[in-house]
mmCIF file of C-alpha atoms and ligand atoms in Angstrom:
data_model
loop_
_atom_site.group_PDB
_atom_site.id
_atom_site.type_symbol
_atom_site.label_atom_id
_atom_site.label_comp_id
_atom_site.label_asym_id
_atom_site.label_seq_id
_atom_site.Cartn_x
_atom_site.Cartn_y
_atom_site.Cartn_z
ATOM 1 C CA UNK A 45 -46.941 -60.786 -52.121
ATOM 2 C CA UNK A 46 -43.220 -60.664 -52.871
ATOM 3 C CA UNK A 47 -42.080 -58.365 -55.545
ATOM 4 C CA UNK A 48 -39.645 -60.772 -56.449
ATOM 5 C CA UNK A 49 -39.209 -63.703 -58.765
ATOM 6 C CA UNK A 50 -38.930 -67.140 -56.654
ATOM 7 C CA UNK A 51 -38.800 -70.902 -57.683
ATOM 8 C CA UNK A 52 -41.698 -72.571 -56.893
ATOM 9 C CA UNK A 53 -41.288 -75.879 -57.921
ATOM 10 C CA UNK A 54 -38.630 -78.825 -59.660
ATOM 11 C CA UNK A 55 -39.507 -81.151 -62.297
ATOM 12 C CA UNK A 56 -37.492 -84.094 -62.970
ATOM 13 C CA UNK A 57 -38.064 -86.566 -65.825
ATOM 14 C CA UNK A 58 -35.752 -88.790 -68.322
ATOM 15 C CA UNK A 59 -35.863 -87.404 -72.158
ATOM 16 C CA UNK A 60 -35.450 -90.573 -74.255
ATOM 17 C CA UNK A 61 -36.004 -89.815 -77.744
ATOM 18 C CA UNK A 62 -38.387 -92.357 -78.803
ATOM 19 C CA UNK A 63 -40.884 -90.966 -76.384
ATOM 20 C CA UNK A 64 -41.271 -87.973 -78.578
ATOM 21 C CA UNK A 65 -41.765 -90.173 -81.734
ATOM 22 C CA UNK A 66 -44.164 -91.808 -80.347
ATOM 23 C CA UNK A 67 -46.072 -88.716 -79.627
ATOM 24 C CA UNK A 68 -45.541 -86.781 -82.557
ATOM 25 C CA UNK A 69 -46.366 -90.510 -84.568
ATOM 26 C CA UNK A 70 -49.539 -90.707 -82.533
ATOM 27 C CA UNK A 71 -48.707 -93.798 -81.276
ATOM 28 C CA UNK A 72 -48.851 -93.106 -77.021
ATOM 29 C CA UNK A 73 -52.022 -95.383 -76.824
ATOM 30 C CA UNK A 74 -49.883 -98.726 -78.031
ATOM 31 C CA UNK A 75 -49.772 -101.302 -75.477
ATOM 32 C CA UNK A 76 -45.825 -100.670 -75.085
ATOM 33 C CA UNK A 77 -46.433 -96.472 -74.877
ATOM 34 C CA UNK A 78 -49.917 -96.508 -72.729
ATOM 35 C CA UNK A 79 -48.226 -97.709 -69.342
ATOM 36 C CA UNK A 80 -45.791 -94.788 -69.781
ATOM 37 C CA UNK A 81 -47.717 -92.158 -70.923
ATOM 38 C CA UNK A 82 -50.315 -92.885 -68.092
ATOM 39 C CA UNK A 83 -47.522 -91.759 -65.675
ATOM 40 C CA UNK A 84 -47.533 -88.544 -67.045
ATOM 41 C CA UNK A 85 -51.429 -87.806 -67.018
ATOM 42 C CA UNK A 86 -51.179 -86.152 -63.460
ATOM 43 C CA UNK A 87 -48.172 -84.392 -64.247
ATOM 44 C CA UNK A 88 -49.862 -82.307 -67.104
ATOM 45 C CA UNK A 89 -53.051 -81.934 -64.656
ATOM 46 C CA UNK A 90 -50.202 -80.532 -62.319
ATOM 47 C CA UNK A 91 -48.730 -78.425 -65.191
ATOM 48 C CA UNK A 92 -52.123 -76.575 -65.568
ATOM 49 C CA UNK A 93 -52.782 -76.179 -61.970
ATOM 50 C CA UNK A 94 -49.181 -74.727 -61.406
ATOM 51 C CA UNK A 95 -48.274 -73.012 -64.940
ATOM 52 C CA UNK A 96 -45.244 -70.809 -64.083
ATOM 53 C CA UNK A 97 -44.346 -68.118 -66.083
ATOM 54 C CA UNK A 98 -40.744 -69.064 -66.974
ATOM 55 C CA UNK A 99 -38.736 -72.583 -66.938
ATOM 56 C CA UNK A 100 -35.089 -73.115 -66.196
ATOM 57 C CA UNK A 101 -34.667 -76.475 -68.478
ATOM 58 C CA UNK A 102 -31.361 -77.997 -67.454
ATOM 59 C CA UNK A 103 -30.636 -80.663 -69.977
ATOM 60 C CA UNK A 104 -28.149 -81.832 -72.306
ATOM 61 C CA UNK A 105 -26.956 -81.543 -76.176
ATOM 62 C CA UNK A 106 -26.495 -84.989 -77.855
ATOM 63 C CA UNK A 107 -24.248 -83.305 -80.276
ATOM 64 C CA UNK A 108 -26.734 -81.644 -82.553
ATOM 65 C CA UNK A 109 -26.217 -78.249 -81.404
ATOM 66 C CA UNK A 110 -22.439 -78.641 -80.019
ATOM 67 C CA UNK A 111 -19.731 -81.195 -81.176
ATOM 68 C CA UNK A 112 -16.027 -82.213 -80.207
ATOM 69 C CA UNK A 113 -15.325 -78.363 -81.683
ATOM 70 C CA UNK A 114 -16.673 -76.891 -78.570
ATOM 71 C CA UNK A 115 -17.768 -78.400 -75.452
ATOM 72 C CA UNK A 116 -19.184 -75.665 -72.733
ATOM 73 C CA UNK A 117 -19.685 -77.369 -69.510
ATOM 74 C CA UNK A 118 -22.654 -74.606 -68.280
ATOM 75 C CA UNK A 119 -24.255 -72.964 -71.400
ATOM 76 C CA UNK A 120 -27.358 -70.943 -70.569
ATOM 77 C CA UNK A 121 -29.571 -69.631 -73.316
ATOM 78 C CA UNK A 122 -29.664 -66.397 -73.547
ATOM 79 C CA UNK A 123 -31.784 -65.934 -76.844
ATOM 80 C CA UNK A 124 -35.290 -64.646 -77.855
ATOM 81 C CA UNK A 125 -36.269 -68.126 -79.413
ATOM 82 C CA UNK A 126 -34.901 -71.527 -80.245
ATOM 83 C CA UNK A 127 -35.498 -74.107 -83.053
ATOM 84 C CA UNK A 128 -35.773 -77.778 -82.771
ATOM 85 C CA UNK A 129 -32.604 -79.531 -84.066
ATOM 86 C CA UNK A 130 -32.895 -81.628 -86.860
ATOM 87 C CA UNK A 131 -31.232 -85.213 -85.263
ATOM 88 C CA UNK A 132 -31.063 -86.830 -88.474
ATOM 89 C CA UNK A 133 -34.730 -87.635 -89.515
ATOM 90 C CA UNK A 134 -35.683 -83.641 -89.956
ATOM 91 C CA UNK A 135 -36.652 -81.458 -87.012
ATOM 92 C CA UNK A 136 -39.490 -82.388 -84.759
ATOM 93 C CA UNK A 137 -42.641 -80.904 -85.287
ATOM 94 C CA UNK A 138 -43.067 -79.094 -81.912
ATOM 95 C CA UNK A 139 -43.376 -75.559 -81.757
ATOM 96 C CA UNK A 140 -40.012 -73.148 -80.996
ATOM 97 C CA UNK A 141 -39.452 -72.360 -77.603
ATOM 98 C CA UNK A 142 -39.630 -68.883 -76.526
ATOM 99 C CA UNK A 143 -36.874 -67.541 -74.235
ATOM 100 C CA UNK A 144 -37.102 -65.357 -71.450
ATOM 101 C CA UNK A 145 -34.455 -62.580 -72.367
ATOM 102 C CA UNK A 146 -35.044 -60.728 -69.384
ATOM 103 C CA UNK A 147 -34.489 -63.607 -66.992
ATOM 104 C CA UNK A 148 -31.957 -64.988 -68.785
ATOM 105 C CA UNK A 149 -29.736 -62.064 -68.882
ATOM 106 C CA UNK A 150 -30.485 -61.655 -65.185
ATOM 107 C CA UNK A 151 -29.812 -65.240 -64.527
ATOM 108 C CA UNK A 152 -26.327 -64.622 -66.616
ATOM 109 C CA UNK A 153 -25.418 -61.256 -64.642
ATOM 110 C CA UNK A 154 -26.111 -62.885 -61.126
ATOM 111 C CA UNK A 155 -24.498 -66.388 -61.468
ATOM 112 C CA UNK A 156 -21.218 -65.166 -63.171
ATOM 113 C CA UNK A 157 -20.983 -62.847 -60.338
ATOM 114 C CA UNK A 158 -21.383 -65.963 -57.969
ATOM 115 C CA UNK A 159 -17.882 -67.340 -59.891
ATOM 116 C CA UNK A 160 -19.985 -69.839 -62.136
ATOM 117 C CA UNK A 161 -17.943 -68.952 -65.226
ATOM 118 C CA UNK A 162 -21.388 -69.789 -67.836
ATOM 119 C CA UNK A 163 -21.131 -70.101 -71.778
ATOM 120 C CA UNK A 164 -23.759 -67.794 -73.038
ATOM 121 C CA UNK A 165 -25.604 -68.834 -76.048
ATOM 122 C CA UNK A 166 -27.760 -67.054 -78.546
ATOM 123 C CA UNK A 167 -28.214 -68.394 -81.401
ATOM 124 C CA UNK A 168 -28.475 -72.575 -80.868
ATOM 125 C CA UNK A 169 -31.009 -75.333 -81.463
ATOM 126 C CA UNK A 170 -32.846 -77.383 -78.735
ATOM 127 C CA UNK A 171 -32.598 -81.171 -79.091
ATOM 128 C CA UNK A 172 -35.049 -84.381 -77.450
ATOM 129 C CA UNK A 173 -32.902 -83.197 -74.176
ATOM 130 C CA UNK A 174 -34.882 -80.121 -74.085
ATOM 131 C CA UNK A 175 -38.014 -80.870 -76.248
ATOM 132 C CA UNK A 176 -39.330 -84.230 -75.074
ATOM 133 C CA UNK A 177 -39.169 -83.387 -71.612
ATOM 134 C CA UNK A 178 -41.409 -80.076 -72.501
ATOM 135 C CA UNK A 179 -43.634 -82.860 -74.468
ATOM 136 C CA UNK A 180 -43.683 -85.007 -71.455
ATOM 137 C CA UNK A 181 -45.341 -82.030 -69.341
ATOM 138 C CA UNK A 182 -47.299 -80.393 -71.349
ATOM 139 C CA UNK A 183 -48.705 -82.867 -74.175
ATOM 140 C CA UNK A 184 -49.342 -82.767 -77.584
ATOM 141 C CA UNK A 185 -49.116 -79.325 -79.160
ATOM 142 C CA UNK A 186 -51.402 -77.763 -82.056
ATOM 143 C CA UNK A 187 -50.084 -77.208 -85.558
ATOM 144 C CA UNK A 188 -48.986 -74.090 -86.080
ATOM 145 C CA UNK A 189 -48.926 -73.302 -82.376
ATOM 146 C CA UNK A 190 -46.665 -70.082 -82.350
ATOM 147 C CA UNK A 191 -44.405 -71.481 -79.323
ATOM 148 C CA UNK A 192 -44.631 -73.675 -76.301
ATOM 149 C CA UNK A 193 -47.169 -72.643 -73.398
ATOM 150 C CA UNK A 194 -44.178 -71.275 -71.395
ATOM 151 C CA UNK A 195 -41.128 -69.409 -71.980
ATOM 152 C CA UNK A 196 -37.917 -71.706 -71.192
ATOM 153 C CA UNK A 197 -34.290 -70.733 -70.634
ATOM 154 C CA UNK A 198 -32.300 -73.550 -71.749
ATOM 155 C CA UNK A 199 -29.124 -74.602 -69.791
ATOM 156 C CA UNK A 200 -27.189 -77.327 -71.764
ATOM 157 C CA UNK A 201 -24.785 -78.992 -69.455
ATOM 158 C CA UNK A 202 -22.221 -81.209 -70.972
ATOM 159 C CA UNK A 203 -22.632 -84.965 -69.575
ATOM 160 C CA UNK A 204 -21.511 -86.321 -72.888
ATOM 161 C CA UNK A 205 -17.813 -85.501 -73.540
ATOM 162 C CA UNK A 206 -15.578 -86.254 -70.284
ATOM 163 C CA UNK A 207 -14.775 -84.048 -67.837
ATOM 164 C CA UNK A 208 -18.198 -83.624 -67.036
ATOM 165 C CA UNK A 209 -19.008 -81.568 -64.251
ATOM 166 C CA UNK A 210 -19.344 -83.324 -60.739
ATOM 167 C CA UNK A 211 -22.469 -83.964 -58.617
ATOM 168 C CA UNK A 212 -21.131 -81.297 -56.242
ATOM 169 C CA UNK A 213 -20.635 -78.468 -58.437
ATOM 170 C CA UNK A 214 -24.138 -79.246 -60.071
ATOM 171 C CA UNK A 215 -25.863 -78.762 -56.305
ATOM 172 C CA UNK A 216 -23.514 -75.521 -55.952
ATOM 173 C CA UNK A 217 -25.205 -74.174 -59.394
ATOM 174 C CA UNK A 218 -28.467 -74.988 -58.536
ATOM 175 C CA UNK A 219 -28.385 -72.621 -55.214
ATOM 176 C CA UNK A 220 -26.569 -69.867 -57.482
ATOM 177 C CA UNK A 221 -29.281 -70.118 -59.906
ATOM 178 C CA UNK A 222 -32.130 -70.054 -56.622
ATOM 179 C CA UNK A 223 -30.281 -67.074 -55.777
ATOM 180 C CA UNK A 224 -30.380 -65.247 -58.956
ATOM 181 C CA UNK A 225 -33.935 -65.989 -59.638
ATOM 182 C CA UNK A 226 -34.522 -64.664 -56.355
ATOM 183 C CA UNK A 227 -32.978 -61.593 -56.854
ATOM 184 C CA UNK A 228 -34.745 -60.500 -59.900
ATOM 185 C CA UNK A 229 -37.105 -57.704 -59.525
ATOM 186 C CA UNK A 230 -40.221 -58.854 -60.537
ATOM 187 C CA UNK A 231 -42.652 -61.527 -58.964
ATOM 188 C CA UNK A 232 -42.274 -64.233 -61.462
ATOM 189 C CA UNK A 233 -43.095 -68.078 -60.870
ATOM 190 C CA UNK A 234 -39.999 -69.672 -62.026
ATOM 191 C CA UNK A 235 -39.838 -73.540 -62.205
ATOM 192 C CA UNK A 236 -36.091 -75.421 -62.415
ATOM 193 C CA UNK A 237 -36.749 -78.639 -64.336
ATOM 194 C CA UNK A 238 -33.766 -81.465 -64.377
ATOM 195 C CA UNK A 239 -33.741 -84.012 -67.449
ATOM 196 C CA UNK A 240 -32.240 -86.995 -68.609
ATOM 197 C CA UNK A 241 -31.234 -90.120 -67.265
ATOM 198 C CA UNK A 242 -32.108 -92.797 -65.369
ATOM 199 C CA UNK A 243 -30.305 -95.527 -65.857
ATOM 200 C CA UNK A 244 -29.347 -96.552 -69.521
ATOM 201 C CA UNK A 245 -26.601 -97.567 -71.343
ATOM 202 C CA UNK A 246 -26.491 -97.415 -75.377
ATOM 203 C CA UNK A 247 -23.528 -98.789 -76.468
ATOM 204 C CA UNK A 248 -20.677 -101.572 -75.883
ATOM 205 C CA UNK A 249 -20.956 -104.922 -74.116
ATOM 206 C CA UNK A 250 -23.787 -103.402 -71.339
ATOM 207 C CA UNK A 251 -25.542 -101.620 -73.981
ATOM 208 C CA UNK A 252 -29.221 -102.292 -72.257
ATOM 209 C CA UNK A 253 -28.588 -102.212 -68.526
ATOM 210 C CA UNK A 254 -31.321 -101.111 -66.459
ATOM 211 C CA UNK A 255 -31.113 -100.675 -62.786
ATOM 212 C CA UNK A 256 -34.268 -100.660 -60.906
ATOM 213 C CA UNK A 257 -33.280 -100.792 -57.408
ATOM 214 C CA UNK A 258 -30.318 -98.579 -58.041
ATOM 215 C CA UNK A 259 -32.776 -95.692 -59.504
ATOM 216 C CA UNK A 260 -35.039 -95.874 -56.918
ATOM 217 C CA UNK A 261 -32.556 -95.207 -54.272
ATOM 218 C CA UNK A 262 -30.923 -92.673 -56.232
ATOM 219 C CA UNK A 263 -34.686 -91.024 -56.168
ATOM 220 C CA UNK A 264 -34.960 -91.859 -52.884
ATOM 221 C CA UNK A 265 -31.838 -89.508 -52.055
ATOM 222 C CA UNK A 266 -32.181 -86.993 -54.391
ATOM 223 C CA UNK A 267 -35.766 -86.333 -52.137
ATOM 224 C CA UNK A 268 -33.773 -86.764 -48.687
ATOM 225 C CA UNK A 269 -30.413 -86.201 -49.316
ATOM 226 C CA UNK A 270 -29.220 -84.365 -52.203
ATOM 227 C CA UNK A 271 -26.318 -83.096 -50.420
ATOM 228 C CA UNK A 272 -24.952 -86.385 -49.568
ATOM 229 C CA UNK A 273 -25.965 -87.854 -53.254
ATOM 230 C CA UNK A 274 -24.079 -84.906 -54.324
ATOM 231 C CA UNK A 275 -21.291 -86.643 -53.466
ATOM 232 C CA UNK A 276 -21.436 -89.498 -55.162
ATOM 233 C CA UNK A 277 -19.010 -90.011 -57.432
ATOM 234 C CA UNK A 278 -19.005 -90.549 -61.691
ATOM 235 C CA UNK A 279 -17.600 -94.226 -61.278
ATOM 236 C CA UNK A 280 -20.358 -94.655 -59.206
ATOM 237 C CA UNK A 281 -23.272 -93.550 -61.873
ATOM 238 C CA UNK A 282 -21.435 -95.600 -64.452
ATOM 239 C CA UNK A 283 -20.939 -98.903 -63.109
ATOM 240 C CA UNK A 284 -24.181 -98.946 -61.304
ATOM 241 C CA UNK A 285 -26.598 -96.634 -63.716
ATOM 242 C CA UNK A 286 -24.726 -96.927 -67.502
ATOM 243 C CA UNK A 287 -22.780 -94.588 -69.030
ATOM 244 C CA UNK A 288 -25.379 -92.786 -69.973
ATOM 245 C CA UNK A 289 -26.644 -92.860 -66.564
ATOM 246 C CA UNK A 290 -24.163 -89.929 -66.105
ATOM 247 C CA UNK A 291 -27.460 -87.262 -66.951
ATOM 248 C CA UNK A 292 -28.654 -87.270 -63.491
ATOM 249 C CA UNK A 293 -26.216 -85.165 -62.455
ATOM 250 C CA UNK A 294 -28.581 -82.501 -64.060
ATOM 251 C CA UNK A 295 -31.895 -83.320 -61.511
ATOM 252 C CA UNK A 296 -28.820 -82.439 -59.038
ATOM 253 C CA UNK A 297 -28.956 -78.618 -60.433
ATOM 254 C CA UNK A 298 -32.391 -78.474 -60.061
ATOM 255 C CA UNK A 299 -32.627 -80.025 -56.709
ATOM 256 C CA UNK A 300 -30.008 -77.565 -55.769
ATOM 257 C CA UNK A 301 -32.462 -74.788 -56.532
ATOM 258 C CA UNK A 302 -35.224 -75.948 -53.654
ATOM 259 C CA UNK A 303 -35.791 -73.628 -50.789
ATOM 260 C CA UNK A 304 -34.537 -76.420 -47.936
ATOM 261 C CA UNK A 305 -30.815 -75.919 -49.432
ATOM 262 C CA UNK A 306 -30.852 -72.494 -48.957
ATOM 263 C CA UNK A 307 -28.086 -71.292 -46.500
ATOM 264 C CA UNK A 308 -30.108 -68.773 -44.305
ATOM 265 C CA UNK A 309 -27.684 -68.189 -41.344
ATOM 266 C CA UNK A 310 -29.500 -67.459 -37.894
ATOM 267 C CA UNK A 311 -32.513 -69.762 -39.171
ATOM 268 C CA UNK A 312 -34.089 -70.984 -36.355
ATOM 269 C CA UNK A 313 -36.675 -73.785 -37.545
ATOM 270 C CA UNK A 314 -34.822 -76.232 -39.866
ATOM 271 C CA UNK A 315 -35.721 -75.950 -43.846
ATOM 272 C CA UNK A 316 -38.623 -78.036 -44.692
ATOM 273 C CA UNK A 317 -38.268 -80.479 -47.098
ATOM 274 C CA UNK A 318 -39.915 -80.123 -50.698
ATOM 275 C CA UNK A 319 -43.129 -81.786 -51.299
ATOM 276 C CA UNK A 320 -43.342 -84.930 -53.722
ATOM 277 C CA UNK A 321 -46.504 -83.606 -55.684
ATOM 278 C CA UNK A 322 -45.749 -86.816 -58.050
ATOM 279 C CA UNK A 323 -43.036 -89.920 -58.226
ATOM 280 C CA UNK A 324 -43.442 -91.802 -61.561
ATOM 281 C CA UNK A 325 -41.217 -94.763 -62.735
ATOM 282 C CA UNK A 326 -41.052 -97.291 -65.887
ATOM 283 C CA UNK A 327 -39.188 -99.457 -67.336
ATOM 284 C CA UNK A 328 -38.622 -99.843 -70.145
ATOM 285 C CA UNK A 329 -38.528 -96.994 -72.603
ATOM 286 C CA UNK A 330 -37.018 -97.873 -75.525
ATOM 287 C CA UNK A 331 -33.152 -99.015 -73.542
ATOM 288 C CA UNK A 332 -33.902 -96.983 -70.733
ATOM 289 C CA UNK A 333 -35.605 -96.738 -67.483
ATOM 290 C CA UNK A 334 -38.113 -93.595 -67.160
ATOM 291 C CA UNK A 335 -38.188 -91.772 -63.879
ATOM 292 C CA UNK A 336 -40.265 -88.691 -63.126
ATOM 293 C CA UNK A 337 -40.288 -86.450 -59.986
ATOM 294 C CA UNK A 338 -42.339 -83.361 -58.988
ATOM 295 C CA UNK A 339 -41.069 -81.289 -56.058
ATOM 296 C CA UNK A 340 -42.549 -78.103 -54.652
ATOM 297 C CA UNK A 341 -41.420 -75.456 -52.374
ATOM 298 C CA UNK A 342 -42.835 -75.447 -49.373
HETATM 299 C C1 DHB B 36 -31.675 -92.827 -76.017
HETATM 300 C C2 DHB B 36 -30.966 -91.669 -76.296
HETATM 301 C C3 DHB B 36 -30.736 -90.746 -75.289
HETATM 302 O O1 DHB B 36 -30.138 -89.564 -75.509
HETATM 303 C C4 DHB B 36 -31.113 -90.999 -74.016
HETATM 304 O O2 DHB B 36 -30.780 -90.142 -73.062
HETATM 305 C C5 DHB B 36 -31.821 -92.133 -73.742
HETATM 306 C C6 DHB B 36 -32.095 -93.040 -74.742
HETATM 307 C C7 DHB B 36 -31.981 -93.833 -77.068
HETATM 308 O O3 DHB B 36 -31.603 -93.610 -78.216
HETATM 309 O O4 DHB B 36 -32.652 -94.836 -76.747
HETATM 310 FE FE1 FE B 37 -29.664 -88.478 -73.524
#
């Protein structure tokens, strides 16, 4: 039994906001929510099997808690709790999410040292970026429940405001943050979940594009190749996935974070690849595709 803290597992999934209205309006059972929600069932049966006792959310701010002001490229949360932002209809009525102080300022200490120069944050609101993906996993809350099921340390990554950060450097922050869980001195089960995307576009002449066979590959690779997809440049995920398609450089951090890109020199076996515990895709959601991955640690 390690004495250590280690990532067990990735969750990817898309965060589009009329998914959580639909589930805080009660409305998942409609004939255009069922097919969607129904994708998720085995994920939250997975969720209760394999509840780990922190999450590293990598998402993205949609303005609400940032603006044009100030634009951090990596900004990890760092506080004891965090409030659902109010996007312009009053905040969602989902519980706060709990940090992970301990963690987090752990996770701060080691990846700084590792030259990721992080924004810390503690004091911010949590947007559908964050909070629909934790609806997506783990369902409909009670009233008054005093916080999520599990504590979350948010890290907002700016994909809205260009320069965003590349597909490379995203990879190269999800082994720092591997690292630094891995390092902490106590045997938690940390998950790494990746949000956002796929394919969508919401505004100008394409506003509505939706590319099937273009997210499926992309899943494809970010299972098989993640260093290669790394690679793949921003021009790329816009003409091919939307502007908006420009999220999924996030699942890249938390793909980063699996045990079979871990650079263990004088390895003799080769890494073994992560398991696909579930693969989920649907189109549409309001103008976007949904796609869905669990990956665990061998
Ligand atoms: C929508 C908004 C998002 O932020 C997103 O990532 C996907 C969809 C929307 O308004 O439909
Ligand atoms: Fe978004």
């Amino acid at each position: 039994m390690s004495t250590h803290a280690r990532i067990t597992a990735s969750v990817y999934t898309s965060h589009v906001p009329a998914i959580g209205v639909a589930m805080d309006q009660g409305r998942t059972q409609d004939p255009y929510w069922q097919p969607l929600f129904a994708g998720y069932e085995a994920s939250r049966r997975w969720m209760d099997a394999h509840r780990p006792d922190a999450i590293v959310l990598v998402y993205n701010d949609h303005a609400n808690a940032f603006s044009l002001d100030m634009i951090p490229t990596f900004a990890l949360g760092t506080a004891e709790r965090y409030e659902p932002a109010d996007e312009g209809w009053g905040p969602r009525a989902v519980p706060p999410v709990l940090g992970h102080g301990e963690l987090a300022a752990h996770l701060a200490q080691s990846v700084i040292q590792q030259d990721f120069d992080l924004t810390l944050v503690n004091r911010m609101t949590v947007d559908h970026g964050l909070t629909v993906p934790l609806s997506l996993m783990f369902g409909e809350q009670p009233a008054g429940a005093p916080h999520w099921p599990v504590p979350v340390i948010p890290l907002a990554v700016n994909v809205v405001q260009y320069p965003v950060p590349s597909g490379r450097r995203c990879l190269q922050l999800g082994q720092a943050i591997r690292r630094a869980v891995e390092s902490f001195d106590a045997p938690l089960k940390v998950q790494v979940w990746g949000t956002g995307g796929m394919s969508h576009q919401l505004q100008g002449p394409r506003a509505g594009l939706i590319n099937q066979t273009w997210d499926q590959a992309w899943m494809d690779r970010l299972i098989a190749d993640p260093r290669g997809l790394s690679e793949m440049p921003h021009l790329e995920y816009v003409r091919e996935a939307g502007s908006e398609g420009i999220e999924l450089v996030m699942w890249l951090i938390a793909r980063g974070a699996m045990s079979d890109l871990a650079d263990l020199p004088g390895l003799d076996a080769p890494p073994r690849a992560p398991r696909v515990a579930h693969r989920f895709y649907h189109v549409p959601a309001s103008n976007t595709a949904v796609g869905h991955l669990i990956l665990e640690n061998p």
